[in-house]
Every structure is written in C-alpha cells, then in structure tokens.
Amino acid sequence: MTARNPDGPGRFRRVLLPVGALIGVVAAAGITVVALRATSGPECKGTLPLKIAVTPAIEEVVRGAADDYQTTQPVVDGKCVQVQVEARGAADVANELPTAQINPPALWVPDSSMWAAETQRQAGDEGEEAPRLDILDPLASSPLVIAGSEASMSALGWPITPVTWAKVVDPKVPVTLSDPTTSTEGLATLAVIRAQLGNPDGTPKPELIGALLRVGRNALPSVRDAFGKVVQGEENAPVFTAAEQSVLAANRTAGSRRVVASYPKEGTVSFDYPLVRVTRSGEQAGTAQAADGFAKALRAGRTAQRFAEAGFRTPDGKAPGGWTNEEHGVRGDDVAVLKTPDPDQVSELLRTWGAVSLDTRLLAVLDVSGSMAEKMSNGQTRVEAAREAALTALGMLPDTSEIGLWAFSTNKKPPNDWIELVPMGPLGEPIGGAPRRVQLQKGAGGLPALVGGGTALHETALAAFRHVQRTYDPSKINSVTLITDGSNDDISSIDLPALVATLKQEVDPARPVPMIMVGLGADADMNALRQIAEATGGKAYQAMEPEDIRGVLLDGISQRRCRPNC
C-alpha cells in the first residue's frame, strides 16, 4: 500500500474533496462510505472497498479515523481503498457473521469481546467456508454502570453509597433490563448477576432464576428505551444498566444532567470494543493490506483523542480528566472490573435467559388430600407450603403467561377427582371481575379449606396431561406442574404401568407437554412421579423442606427451553 502527496505532479488522477464532502451515505444499505473521488488514471484503476461494521456508539469516532486514513490517499494493488462504515448492533452482526458468505465486513468493532468470542466459536462450528475471526486488542473501554434518574438512584443511597448489584436483584427495587439477546448491556448484566447468584459449574441457582424472572418481566428492547423514560421525566422510571459512555452521551444530548451512574462496589463488567479481523475465502485481493492500514488509523493518537472526547476510557480503563457526578452524571475514578465471561458462559447465559423469558402456558395441579394437612418443619401445613411457593413463582411471571389451577384428592367433583379452581388463560386477562392473577391468588388461598380425602394421583395426572395437550398453544411453552405428598390410593383408577404406557402412546412431539412432578416430604411416591415425568419428557423433584418447593419450581422454569430433551 502506498500513500501519496495529493499535490505531487501528475501522480494521481483523482479528485480530493473537502472533509465535509467526504461523507456519502448509501441509504439503502445503511453504510457510510468515506472518500468520494475519481478513480481513473494510471495508478488508481478502480476501487478496493474495505467494509467495517461498528457498534453505533463509536460510529462517529470510526468515521473520523476513516477521514484521516483517506487523506493519505491509500492505494493497494493499483486500486483506491474506499472505507465503508456500517453502524450495526453487535448482536445482529454476531447472529449473521458465522454463516455470512456474501460481503461480510473485513473489520468489526463490537462493543464487547463477549460477542466476538461467541461468534468466533460459532463460526468454527460452521466449517471451512465460514469466515475466520481474529480478535485483536481493544480500542477503548467503558464500564457497565447502574443508572437512573437522580430521584430513583438517591432512593438507593446514591451518591453517598454505591448502588450494589444486590439492589438490582432485590424484589422491592423497580429495575428493568434490556434484552440480553440483542443488547450488550443486557448480556453484561446477566453475566454480573450470574456471578453473584450462579453455581460454580455454570448451572443457575433458583435465586438466579427468580431474579431473572423479576427483572425480565419488563425487559426493554434496548437501553435507549430506558434512557428515554428518564430523559422524558417519566415518574417512577426504573433503574437500569448501561455503559458509562452512554450515560455521558445522553446527558450531553439532553443539555443537562438527567441520568446518573453508580459504580457497584462488587465490581462490574467492562465494554472493551475489540478490533476483529474477519477473513473469508475469496475475499478481494489486497483486503488484508488495506485492513492493516486502516487498523493503524484506528489506533492512532488522534483516534484515541476522539474516543476520549466521546466519553470512552482507554483500553486499560483510564478515564479522561474532568468528569464529575454533579455535571456529567459519571465520574472518572478507577473501577473494579470483573472477568469477562468466556464463550461457554455466554452460551449458558443466553440459554438461561431464553428459558425464563419464554411465554408460559402452565396448569398447576395441587394435592389437597388429607395428608396435606400435616405440618412441615416450619410449622406450615404441606398445602400451605405448596400454596406459598406457587404464589411466589406466580408473582414473577408476566401478564402474558397463561396459568390455570386445579386441586385434586378423590371425588372432588364427581365423577372427577379434581376440580378446576381457575381456568387457564393470560394472567392479565379479566375473569370474574378481576385479573386472572388475582383470581389465582384467591383460588390458592382457598386450598386449605379443600383438604380431605385420598390421593387420586394417576387419574388426575392423565387428565391434566390430556387437558393441556388438547388445548395446546404452539406459541407458548405448554406444561403441567403437579405437587403431591403421597402415592395413588384410588383403587378404582388406572394403575401405574397402564398410565405410563398411555402417556407414552399419547405423547405428541409436535405438541410436547412435559410434566413437572414435585413430591413433598419422605412419603411422596418418587418412583411413580419419575415414571410419569419421564414418559412425558418432564422431570420429577423431591422437596423435603418448605424452602425446597420454590427452588424446584424455579428449576423447572429454567429448563423449559430444553424440555422434553434435557
């Protein structure tokens, strides 16, 4: 590659335009093309396009670097290099890049190496035809912060004490999360919450599932929506998470400090903006040389200055001087940075989120036989403990979830052994003069008064399975959760071998209805519960203590995405 003096006599037959005219936007493609010039002449025969995809927050900085690069009149193999800057979210690029065969970017700057590493892993699984990704050193950094209006943050102790991640998962604190499948803010927040509440082996704790259900109920498509609520002065706007730089940028755009940031004392994840070289078979000759040249421009001192002016820190976390909470809503102190999750952890995070964010269609079936009146270790009766756990899980689900409630023992509504307390439907739907969520709470509250009789486990399990399968909704995850403390003692009912055989015969892969069977205490017939669950692709749990019930219900929710193939 050569760089020429534009004033040199007769060396190039190209026209250089003023910087203000060097920006051309190809609207249909959403690409900013930097450098408009004539390309005729003996030393500039055509163009060599260099496509770079960048996260939107750094678009202006990269455009400035492209201006600098183009003023050197770069030529590779006799062709004029033409930089094409495309602003795209990291998640969008990550989803497309592993299988991109037509015109993928030669360079990519996502806002986090989490996306880059996950994309690199996925591309490796696609074989030799997939693009190859080389993740290079980062260009800048910006820590993930907890953000919100001054009123919301002050209620949590800001600025005297840092707002902690424990507050983010506190049920009493109004918090929203941006969708982690499409936003780095959401994915990074998942990583931090998982570090606080996850198991060392990567499996989610019940507390993690509960936290994700709470913060995910009002998940927003992007962090811009959360900023909008605060900047527009919406009352009781929830706290959210964002990159430090975006807080600074939002306040600059608003013309005053509207959003403030807190730096959790437990540490946080940092956005690191790595430069990624994307190589594909058949790329145009000279692309590698042009990419190397532009990479130097991205790491030049003037580009570093632009990053600082735009509110970014250096790659090693140093902030420009002069930021204050009072004026900017952020501060430039050193921040404790947690380890960035590896690709396996990112995949686990996204799987967990996918499970808890799926819309639910669930029939809850609770045993009200006479033995459910027996007390557990905390003094609650078994039916009271089951009711409280069910209500806790119910309170975490969004209004779009469809829930129904049955109670069973023997001859509850002859000739049936079960009674429908609340029909299945959306939690937010009015029914009987109140939302279904309220009716479910009332129905669960009346369970102790229904206790009595034997345990018609087999007939009820079959009826519940058939009911959900018959009314199956393909847009949701359909399932049955049955809680019992005993074994089938209805001698007139179907026996266990016949029940299991019937379930296996009626299971329809196109309409899966996994049954989650929960046995309370040592007297629960776990052998029967396991056989019933396995026949339908579900799972059986034993809950010995009251606190175990909530845990197994949340674990069942976390596995909805893989059922019946877990």
Coordinates of C-alpha atoms in Angstrom, one line a residue:
M1 CA 0.0 0.0 0.0
T2 CA 1.3 3.5 -0.8
A3 CA 0.4 6.9 0.5
R4 CA 0.9 9.8 -1.9
N5 CA 1.1 13.6 -1.7
P6 CA -2.0 15.0 -3.3
D7 CA 0.0 17.9 -4.6
G8 CA 2.5 15.7 -6.3
P9 CA 2.8 16.5 -10.1
G10 CA 0.8 14.0 -12.2
R11 CA 1.0 11.1 -9.8
F12 CA -2.8 10.5 -9.4
R13 CA -5.8 11.4 -11.5
R14 CA -8.2 11.6 -8.6
V15 CA -10.2 14.4 -7.0
L16 CA -9.9 15.0 -3.3
L17 CA -12.9 16.7 -1.7
P18 CA -13.1 18.8 1.5
V19 CA -13.7 16.8 4.6
G20 CA -17.3 17.9 4.8
A21 CA -17.9 16.4 1.4
L22 CA -16.1 13.2 2.1
I23 CA -19.1 11.6 3.7
G24 CA -21.5 9.8 1.4
V25 CA -24.3 7.7 2.7
V26 CA -25.7 4.8 0.8
A27 CA -29.1 4.9 2.4
A28 CA -30.4 1.6 1.0
A29 CA -27.5 -0.3 2.6
G30 CA -27.2 1.8 5.7
I31 CA -23.5 2.2 5.0
T32 CA -21.4 5.3 5.3
V33 CA -18.8 5.5 2.5
V34 CA -15.9 7.6 3.4
A35 CA -14.0 9.1 0.4
L36 CA -15.6 10.2 -2.8
R37 CA -13.1 10.5 -5.6
A38 CA -12.4 9.9 -9.3
T39 CA -10.8 6.6 -9.8
S40 CA -9.4 6.9 -13.3
G41 CA -5.7 7.2 -14.0
P42 CA -2.7 5.0 -14.4
E43 CA -2.1 4.5 -10.7
C44 CA -5.7 4.2 -9.5
K45 CA -7.6 1.7 -11.5
G46 CA -10.9 1.1 -9.8
T47 CA -11.7 0.9 -6.0
L48 CA -11.0 -1.6 -3.3
P49 CA -13.9 -1.5 -0.8
L50 CA -13.0 -2.0 2.9
K51 CA -16.2 -2.7 4.8
I52 CA -16.1 -2.2 8.6
A53 CA -19.1 -2.9 10.9
V54 CA -19.0 -0.9 14.2
T55 CA -21.2 -0.7 17.2
P56 CA -23.3 2.5 16.9
A57 CA -21.8 4.2 19.9
I58 CA -18.4 4.5 18.2
E59 CA -19.6 5.3 14.7
E60 CA -18.5 8.9 14.7
V61 CA -15.1 8.1 16.1
V62 CA -14.5 5.5 13.4
R63 CA -15.7 7.9 10.7
G64 CA -13.2 10.4 11.9
A65 CA -10.4 7.8 11.7
A66 CA -11.6 6.9 8.2
D67 CA -11.3 10.6 7.2
D68 CA -7.8 10.6 8.5
Y69 CA -7.0 7.4 6.6
Q70 CA -8.4 8.6 3.3
T71 CA -6.4 11.8 3.3
T72 CA -3.3 9.6 2.9
Q73 CA -4.8 8.5 -0.5
P74 CA -4.2 4.8 0.2
V75 CA -3.7 2.6 -2.8
V76 CA -3.4 -1.2 -2.8
D77 CA -2.5 -3.1 -6.0
G78 CA -3.3 0.0 -8.0
K79 CA -6.8 0.4 -6.5
C80 CA -8.0 3.2 -4.4
V81 CA -9.2 2.0 -0.9
Q82 CA -12.7 3.0 -0.1
V83 CA -13.7 2.6 3.5
Q84 CA -17.4 1.7 4.1
V85 CA -18.5 2.2 7.7
E86 CA -21.7 0.4 8.7
A87 CA -23.2 1.0 12.2
R88 CA -24.8 -2.2 13.5
G89 CA -25.6 -3.7 16.9
A90 CA -23.1 -6.3 18.0
A91 CA -25.8 -9.0 18.4
D92 CA -27.0 -8.5 14.9
V93 CA -23.6 -9.0 13.4
A94 CA -22.9 -11.9 15.8
N95 CA -26.0 -13.7 14.6
E96 CA -25.2 -13.3 10.9
L97 CA -21.5 -13.5 10.7
P98 CA -20.9 -17.2 11.2
T99 CA -22.8 -18.1 8.1
A100 CA -22.2 -14.9 6.1
Q101 CA -20.9 -15.8 2.6
I102 CA -21.8 -12.6 0.8
N103 CA -19.9 -9.4 1.6
P104 CA -19.2 -9.7 5.3
P105 CA -17.2 -6.9 6.9
A106 CA -13.4 -7.2 6.7
L107 CA -13.2 -5.5 10.1
W108 CA -15.7 -5.5 13.0
V109 CA -15.7 -3.5 16.2
P110 CA -18.4 -4.8 18.6
D111 CA -18.8 -3.2 22.0
S112 CA -17.8 -6.4 23.8
S113 CA -15.5 -9.3 23.2
M114 CA -18.3 -11.5 24.6
W115 CA -20.0 -11.2 21.2
A116 CA -16.7 -11.6 19.3
A117 CA -15.7 -14.7 21.2
E118 CA -19.1 -16.3 20.9
T119 CA -19.2 -15.6 17.1
Q120 CA -15.7 -16.9 16.7
R121 CA -16.8 -20.2 18.4
Q122 CA -19.9 -20.4 16.2
A123 CA -18.0 -19.7 13.0
G124 CA -15.6 -22.5 13.9
D125 CA -18.6 -24.9 14.1
E126 CA -19.7 -24.0 10.6
G127 CA -16.6 -25.5 8.8
E128 CA -14.1 -24.2 6.4
E129 CA -16.5 -22.0 4.4
A130 CA -17.3 -19.8 7.4
P131 CA -15.4 -16.5 8.0
R132 CA -12.4 -16.7 10.3
L133 CA -12.3 -14.2 13.1
D134 CA -9.1 -12.9 14.7
I135 CA -9.9 -10.9 17.9
L136 CA -7.3 -8.2 18.3
D137 CA -6.6 -5.7 21.1
P138 CA -9.4 -3.4 22.2
L139 CA -9.6 0.2 21.0
A140 CA -11.3 1.7 24.1
S141 CA -13.4 0.7 27.2
S142 CA -16.4 1.7 29.2
P143 CA -17.7 0.0 32.4
L144 CA -21.2 -1.2 32.9
V145 CA -22.9 1.0 35.4
I146 CA -26.2 1.1 37.3
A147 CA -28.1 4.1 36.0
G148 CA -31.3 6.0 36.6
S149 CA -32.8 9.4 37.4
E150 CA -31.4 11.2 40.4
A151 CA -34.6 10.5 42.4
S152 CA -34.5 6.8 41.7
M153 CA -30.8 6.5 42.4
S154 CA -31.0 8.6 45.5
A155 CA -33.6 6.3 46.9
L156 CA -31.0 3.6 46.7
G157 CA -28.3 5.5 48.5
W158 CA -26.6 7.3 45.6
P159 CA -24.2 9.3 45.7
I160 CA -23.2 8.6 49.3
T161 CA -23.0 4.9 48.9
P162 CA -22.7 2.9 45.6
V163 CA -25.8 1.2 44.4
T164 CA -25.0 -2.5 44.6
W165 CA -25.9 -5.5 42.3
A166 CA -27.8 -6.8 45.3
K167 CA -30.2 -3.9 44.8
V168 CA -30.6 -4.9 41.1
V169 CA -32.0 -8.3 42.1
D170 CA -33.9 -7.0 45.1
P171 CA -37.7 -7.6 44.5
K172 CA -38.5 -4.3 46.2
V173 CA -36.4 -2.2 43.7
P174 CA -38.0 -1.3 40.4
V175 CA -35.4 -2.4 37.8
T176 CA -35.6 -3.1 34.1
L177 CA -33.2 -5.0 31.9
S178 CA -32.6 -4.5 28.2
D179 CA -33.0 -7.7 26.2
P180 CA -29.7 -9.6 26.5
T181 CA -30.2 -11.4 23.2
T182 CA -30.0 -8.1 21.4
S183 CA -28.1 -5.7 23.7
T184 CA -24.7 -5.9 25.3
E185 CA -26.0 -4.0 28.4
G186 CA -28.4 -6.8 29.0
L187 CA -25.9 -9.6 28.3
A188 CA -23.3 -8.0 30.6
T189 CA -25.9 -7.6 33.4
L190 CA -26.7 -11.2 33.1
A191 CA -23.0 -12.0 33.5
V192 CA -22.8 -10.0 36.7
I193 CA -26.0 -11.4 38.2
R194 CA -24.8 -14.9 37.3
A195 CA -21.5 -14.2 39.1
Q196 CA -23.5 -13.1 42.2
L197 CA -26.1 -15.9 42.1
G198 CA -24.9 -18.7 39.9
N199 CA -23.4 -22.0 40.8
P200 CA -19.6 -22.5 40.1
D201 CA -20.4 -25.2 37.5
G202 CA -22.4 -22.7 35.4
T203 CA -25.8 -24.0 36.3
P204 CA -28.3 -21.5 37.6
K205 CA -29.3 -21.3 41.3
P206 CA -33.0 -20.9 42.0
E207 CA -32.3 -17.4 43.3
L208 CA -30.8 -16.6 39.8
I209 CA -33.9 -17.8 38.0
G210 CA -36.1 -15.8 40.4
A211 CA -34.0 -12.7 39.8
L212 CA -34.1 -13.0 36.1
L213 CA -37.9 -13.6 36.1
R214 CA -38.3 -10.4 38.1
V215 CA -36.0 -8.1 36.1
G216 CA -37.1 -9.7 32.8
R217 CA -40.9 -9.1 33.3
N218 CA -40.5 -5.6 31.9
A219 CA -37.5 -6.1 29.7
L220 CA -37.0 -3.4 27.1
P221 CA -35.8 -3.9 23.5
S222 CA -32.8 -1.7 24.0
V223 CA -31.2 0.5 26.6
R224 CA -32.3 3.6 24.6
D225 CA -35.9 2.9 25.8
A226 CA -34.7 3.1 29.4
F227 CA -32.8 6.3 28.8
G228 CA -36.0 7.7 27.1
K229 CA -38.1 7.1 30.2
V230 CA -35.7 9.1 32.4
V231 CA -34.9 11.9 30.0
Q232 CA -38.6 12.5 29.3
G233 CA -39.2 12.8 33.0
E234 CA -41.4 9.8 33.4
E235 CA -42.4 9.3 37.0
N236 CA -41.0 6.3 38.8
A237 CA -38.8 5.4 35.8
P238 CA -37.0 2.2 36.8
V239 CA -33.3 1.8 37.4
F240 CA -31.4 0.1 34.5
T241 CA -27.9 -0.8 33.4
A242 CA -25.9 1.0 30.7
A243 CA -22.4 1.7 29.5
E244 CA -20.8 4.6 31.3
Q245 CA -20.2 6.4 28.0
S246 CA -23.9 6.2 27.1
V247 CA -24.8 8.0 30.3
L248 CA -22.4 10.8 29.4
A249 CA -23.7 10.9 25.8
A250 CA -27.4 11.0 26.9
N251 CA -26.7 13.9 29.3
R252 CA -24.8 15.8 26.6
T253 CA -27.7 15.4 24.2
A254 CA -30.2 16.5 26.8
G255 CA -28.2 19.5 27.6
S256 CA -28.2 18.8 31.3
R257 CA -27.6 16.0 33.8
R258 CA -30.7 13.8 33.6
V259 CA -29.2 10.4 34.2
V260 CA -26.7 9.5 36.9
A261 CA -24.5 6.5 37.2
S262 CA -23.3 4.3 40.1
Y263 CA -20.3 2.0 40.2
P264 CA -21.1 -1.2 42.1
K265 CA -18.6 -2.0 44.9
E266 CA -18.8 -5.7 43.9
G267 CA -17.2 -4.8 40.6
T268 CA -18.6 -4.7 37.1
V269 CA -18.0 -5.9 33.5
S270 CA -16.4 -3.6 31.1
F271 CA -17.2 -3.0 27.4
D272 CA -13.9 -3.4 25.6
Y273 CA -14.5 -2.6 21.9
P274 CA -12.1 -5.1 20.4
L275 CA -11.0 -4.8 16.8
V276 CA -11.8 -8.0 15.0
R277 CA -10.4 -9.0 11.6
V278 CA -12.8 -11.1 9.6
T279 CA -11.2 -13.2 6.8
R280 CA -13.2 -15.2 4.3
S281 CA -12.3 -17.4 1.4
G282 CA -12.3 -15.5 -1.9
E283 CA -12.0 -12.0 -0.4
Q284 CA -10.8 -9.4 -2.8
A285 CA -7.0 -9.3 -3.2
G286 CA -5.4 -6.5 -1.2
T287 CA -8.1 -6.5 1.5
A288 CA -5.7 -7.7 4.2
Q289 CA -3.2 -4.9 3.4
A290 CA -6.0 -2.3 3.4
A291 CA -7.3 -3.6 6.7
D292 CA -3.9 -3.4 8.3
G293 CA -3.5 0.1 7.1
F294 CA -6.9 1.2 8.5
A295 CA -6.2 -0.6 11.8
K296 CA -3.2 1.7 12.3
A297 CA -5.5 4.7 11.8
L298 CA -7.9 3.3 14.4
R299 CA -5.0 3.1 16.9
A300 CA -3.5 6.4 16.1
G301 CA -3.2 9.2 18.7
R302 CA -5.9 11.3 17.0
T303 CA -8.4 8.5 17.2
A304 CA -7.6 7.9 20.8
Q305 CA -8.3 11.6 21.4
R306 CA -11.7 11.2 19.6
F307 CA -12.6 8.3 21.8
A308 CA -11.8 10.4 24.9
E309 CA -13.8 13.3 23.6
A310 CA -16.8 11.0 23.0
G311 CA -16.7 9.7 26.6
F312 CA -14.8 6.5 26.4
R313 CA -11.9 5.3 28.6
T314 CA -8.6 3.9 27.3
P315 CA -8.4 0.2 26.8
D316 CA -6.8 -0.2 30.3
G317 CA -9.7 1.7 31.9
K318 CA -8.2 5.2 32.4
A319 CA -10.8 8.0 32.1
P320 CA -10.3 11.5 30.7
G321 CA -10.0 14.1 33.4
G322 CA -12.8 16.4 34.4
W323 CA -15.8 14.1 34.8
T324 CA -18.0 14.8 37.8
N325 CA -21.2 13.4 39.2
E326 CA -22.5 17.0 39.6
E327 CA -22.1 18.0 35.9
H328 CA -21.8 14.8 33.9
G329 CA -23.6 12.1 36.0
V330 CA -20.4 9.9 35.8
R331 CA -17.0 10.0 37.4
G332 CA -13.6 9.1 36.2
D333 CA -12.3 7.0 39.1
D334 CA -10.8 3.6 38.7
V335 CA -13.3 0.8 38.5
A336 CA -13.0 -2.8 39.7
V337 CA -13.5 -4.9 36.6
L338 CA -14.8 -8.4 36.8
K339 CA -13.6 -11.1 34.4
T340 CA -15.4 -11.2 31.0
P341 CA -17.4 -14.4 30.6
D342 CA -15.9 -17.0 28.1
P343 CA -18.0 -18.3 25.2
D344 CA -19.3 -21.3 27.1
Q345 CA -20.5 -19.0 29.9
V346 CA -22.1 -16.6 27.3
S347 CA -24.0 -19.5 25.7
E348 CA -25.2 -20.7 29.2
L349 CA -26.4 -17.1 30.0
L350 CA -28.3 -16.9 26.8
R351 CA -29.9 -20.3 27.2
T352 CA -30.9 -19.4 30.8
W353 CA -32.4 -16.2 29.6
G354 CA -34.2 -17.9 26.8
A355 CA -35.8 -20.3 29.2
V356 CA -37.0 -17.8 31.7
S357 CA -38.2 -15.3 29.1
L358 CA -40.3 -17.8 27.1
D359 CA -44.0 -17.3 27.4
T360 CA -45.6 -19.9 29.7
R361 CA -48.8 -21.9 29.4
L362 CA -48.9 -23.9 32.6
L363 CA -51.5 -25.9 34.5
A364 CA -50.7 -26.1 38.2
V365 CA -52.2 -29.1 39.9
L366 CA -52.1 -29.3 43.7
D367 CA -52.8 -32.2 46.0
V368 CA -55.5 -31.5 48.7
S369 CA -55.7 -35.0 50.1
G370 CA -56.0 -35.4 53.9
S371 CA -52.3 -35.9 54.4
M372 CA -51.6 -32.4 53.0
A373 CA -52.8 -31.0 56.4
E374 CA -49.7 -32.4 58.1
K375 CA -47.2 -29.9 59.2
M376 CA -43.7 -29.3 57.9
S377 CA -40.6 -28.2 59.8
N378 CA -41.5 -24.5 59.7
G379 CA -44.9 -25.1 61.2
Q380 CA -46.8 -24.7 57.9
T381 CA -49.0 -27.4 56.6
R382 CA -47.9 -29.1 53.4
V383 CA -50.7 -27.5 51.5
E384 CA -49.8 -24.0 52.9
A385 CA -46.2 -24.5 51.9
A386 CA -47.2 -25.6 48.4
R387 CA -49.5 -22.7 48.1
E388 CA -46.9 -20.1 49.2
A389 CA -44.3 -21.5 46.8
A390 CA -46.8 -21.5 43.9
L391 CA -47.8 -17.9 44.6
T392 CA -44.2 -16.8 44.8
A393 CA -43.5 -18.3 41.4
L394 CA -46.7 -16.9 40.0
G395 CA -45.7 -13.4 41.1
M396 CA -42.6 -13.5 38.9
L397 CA -44.4 -14.3 35.7
P398 CA -45.5 -11.6 33.2
D399 CA -49.2 -10.9 32.5
T400 CA -48.9 -12.7 29.1
S401 CA -48.2 -16.1 30.8
E402 CA -51.2 -18.4 30.8
I403 CA -51.8 -20.2 34.0
G404 CA -54.6 -22.4 35.3
L405 CA -55.2 -24.1 38.8
W406 CA -56.6 -27.4 39.7
A407 CA -56.9 -29.1 43.1
F408 CA -57.3 -32.9 43.5
S409 CA -57.8 -35.6 46.0
T410 CA -60.7 -38.1 45.5
N411 CA -64.2 -37.3 44.2
K412 CA -63.6 -33.6 44.3
K413 CA -66.2 -33.1 41.6
P414 CA -67.8 -36.4 40.9
P415 CA -67.2 -38.3 38.7
N416 CA -63.8 -36.5 38.6
D417 CA -61.2 -36.5 41.3
W418 CA -60.1 -33.0 40.5
I419 CA -61.7 -29.5 40.5
E420 CA -60.8 -26.6 38.3
L421 CA -60.4 -23.6 40.5
V422 CA -59.2 -21.2 37.8
P423 CA -59.3 -21.9 34.0
M424 CA -56.1 -21.5 32.0
G425 CA -55.6 -18.1 30.4
P426 CA -53.4 -15.0 30.5
L427 CA -52.6 -13.6 34.0
G428 CA -53.5 -10.1 32.9
E429 CA -56.9 -11.1 31.4
P430 CA -60.0 -10.1 33.4
I431 CA -62.0 -13.0 34.7
G432 CA -64.9 -12.8 37.1
G433 CA -64.4 -9.1 37.6
A434 CA -60.7 -9.3 38.4
P435 CA -57.5 -10.2 36.6
R436 CA -56.7 -13.9 36.4
R437 CA -53.6 -13.3 38.6
V438 CA -55.9 -12.1 41.4
Q439 CA -58.3 -15.0 40.9
L440 CA -55.4 -17.4 41.1
Q441 CA -54.3 -15.8 44.4
K442 CA -57.8 -16.2 45.7
G443 CA -58.0 -19.8 44.5
A444 CA -54.7 -20.7 46.0
G445 CA -55.8 -19.0 49.2
G446 CA -58.8 -21.4 49.5
L447 CA -56.8 -24.6 49.1
P448 CA -56.5 -25.4 52.9
A449 CA -60.3 -25.4 53.1
L450 CA -60.4 -28.2 50.4
V451 CA -58.1 -30.6 52.2
G452 CA -59.6 -34.1 52.7
G453 CA -59.9 -37.5 51.0
G454 CA -57.4 -39.8 49.3
T455 CA -54.8 -39.2 46.6
A456 CA -56.1 -39.8 43.1
L457 CA -52.7 -39.3 41.5
H458 CA -53.0 -41.4 38.4
E459 CA -56.3 -40.3 37.1
T460 CA -55.5 -36.6 37.8
A461 CA -52.1 -36.8 36.1
L462 CA -53.6 -38.3 33.0
A463 CA -56.5 -35.8 32.9
A464 CA -54.2 -32.8 33.4
F465 CA -51.8 -34.0 30.6
R466 CA -54.7 -34.5 28.2
H467 CA -56.3 -31.2 29.0
V468 CA -53.1 -29.2 28.2
Q469 CA -52.4 -31.2 25.1
R470 CA -55.9 -30.8 23.8
T471 CA -55.8 -27.0 24.3
Y472 CA -52.2 -26.7 23.2
D473 CA -50.9 -23.3 22.2
P474 CA -47.8 -23.6 19.8
S475 CA -46.7 -20.0 20.6
K476 CA -46.0 -20.9 24.2
I477 CA -44.3 -23.5 26.4
N478 CA -47.0 -25.8 27.5
S479 CA -46.6 -27.9 30.7
V480 CA -48.1 -29.3 33.8
T481 CA -46.7 -28.9 37.3
L482 CA -48.2 -31.3 39.8
I483 CA -47.4 -31.2 43.6
T484 CA -48.3 -34.1 45.8
D485 CA -47.2 -35.6 49.1
G486 CA -48.2 -39.2 48.7
S487 CA -49.0 -42.1 46.4
N488 CA -52.0 -43.1 44.4
D489 CA -54.5 -44.8 46.8
D490 CA -57.5 -44.7 44.5
I491 CA -58.0 -48.4 43.8
S492 CA -60.6 -47.8 41.1
S493 CA -58.2 -45.7 39.0
I494 CA -55.8 -46.7 36.2
D495 CA -52.6 -48.4 37.6
L496 CA -49.1 -47.1 37.1
P497 CA -48.0 -49.3 34.2
A498 CA -51.1 -48.6 32.3
L499 CA -50.8 -44.9 33.0
V500 CA -47.2 -44.7 31.8
A501 CA -48.0 -46.7 28.7
T502 CA -50.9 -44.4 27.9
L503 CA -48.8 -41.3 28.4
K504 CA -46.1 -42.6 26.1
Q505 CA -48.6 -43.5 23.5
E506 CA -50.3 -40.1 23.6
V507 CA -47.2 -38.0 23.7
D508 CA -47.0 -35.9 20.5
P509 CA -43.6 -34.4 19.6
A510 CA -45.4 -31.7 17.7
R511 CA -47.3 -30.8 20.9
P512 CA -45.0 -31.5 23.8
V513 CA -46.5 -31.3 27.3
P514 CA -43.7 -32.1 29.8
M515 CA -45.0 -32.8 33.3
I516 CA -43.0 -31.4 36.3
M517 CA -43.8 -33.7 39.2
V518 CA -43.0 -32.4 42.8
G519 CA -43.1 -34.8 45.7
L520 CA -43.4 -33.2 49.2
G521 CA -41.7 -35.0 52.0
A522 CA -40.5 -38.5 52.5
D523 CA -43.9 -40.2 51.8
A524 CA -44.2 -39.0 48.2
D525 CA -44.0 -41.9 45.7
M526 CA -41.0 -40.7 43.8
N527 CA -40.8 -43.8 41.8
A528 CA -44.2 -43.1 40.3
L529 CA -43.6 -39.4 39.9
R530 CA -40.3 -40.1 38.0
Q531 CA -42.0 -42.6 35.7
I532 CA -44.9 -40.2 34.9
A533 CA -42.4 -37.3 34.3
E534 CA -40.1 -39.3 32.1
A535 CA -43.0 -40.6 30.0
T536 CA -43.8 -37.0 29.1
G537 CA -40.3 -35.6 28.8
G538 CA -40.6 -33.8 32.1
K539 CA -38.7 -34.2 35.4
A540 CA -39.5 -35.2 39.0
Y541 CA -38.3 -33.4 42.1
Q542 CA -38.4 -34.2 45.8
A543 CA -38.9 -31.3 48.2
M544 CA -38.2 -32.3 51.8
E545 CA -38.4 -28.8 53.3
P546 CA -40.7 -25.9 52.6
E547 CA -37.9 -23.8 51.1
D548 CA -37.2 -26.6 48.6
I549 CA -40.5 -26.3 46.9
R550 CA -39.9 -22.8 45.5
G551 CA -36.4 -23.9 44.4
V552 CA -37.7 -26.9 42.4
L553 CA -40.4 -24.8 40.8
L554 CA -37.9 -22.2 39.6
D555 CA -35.6 -25.0 38.4
G556 CA -38.4 -26.4 36.4
I557 CA -38.9 -23.0 34.8
S558 CA -35.2 -22.7 33.9
Q559 CA -35.4 -26.0 32.0
R560 CA -38.5 -25.2 29.9
R561 CA -36.5 -24.4 26.8
C562 CA -34.9 -27.8 26.5
R563 CA -37.9 -30.0 27.6
P564 CA -38.6 -32.7 26.6
N565 CA -34.9 -33.2 25.5
C566 CA -32.9 -32.1 28.6

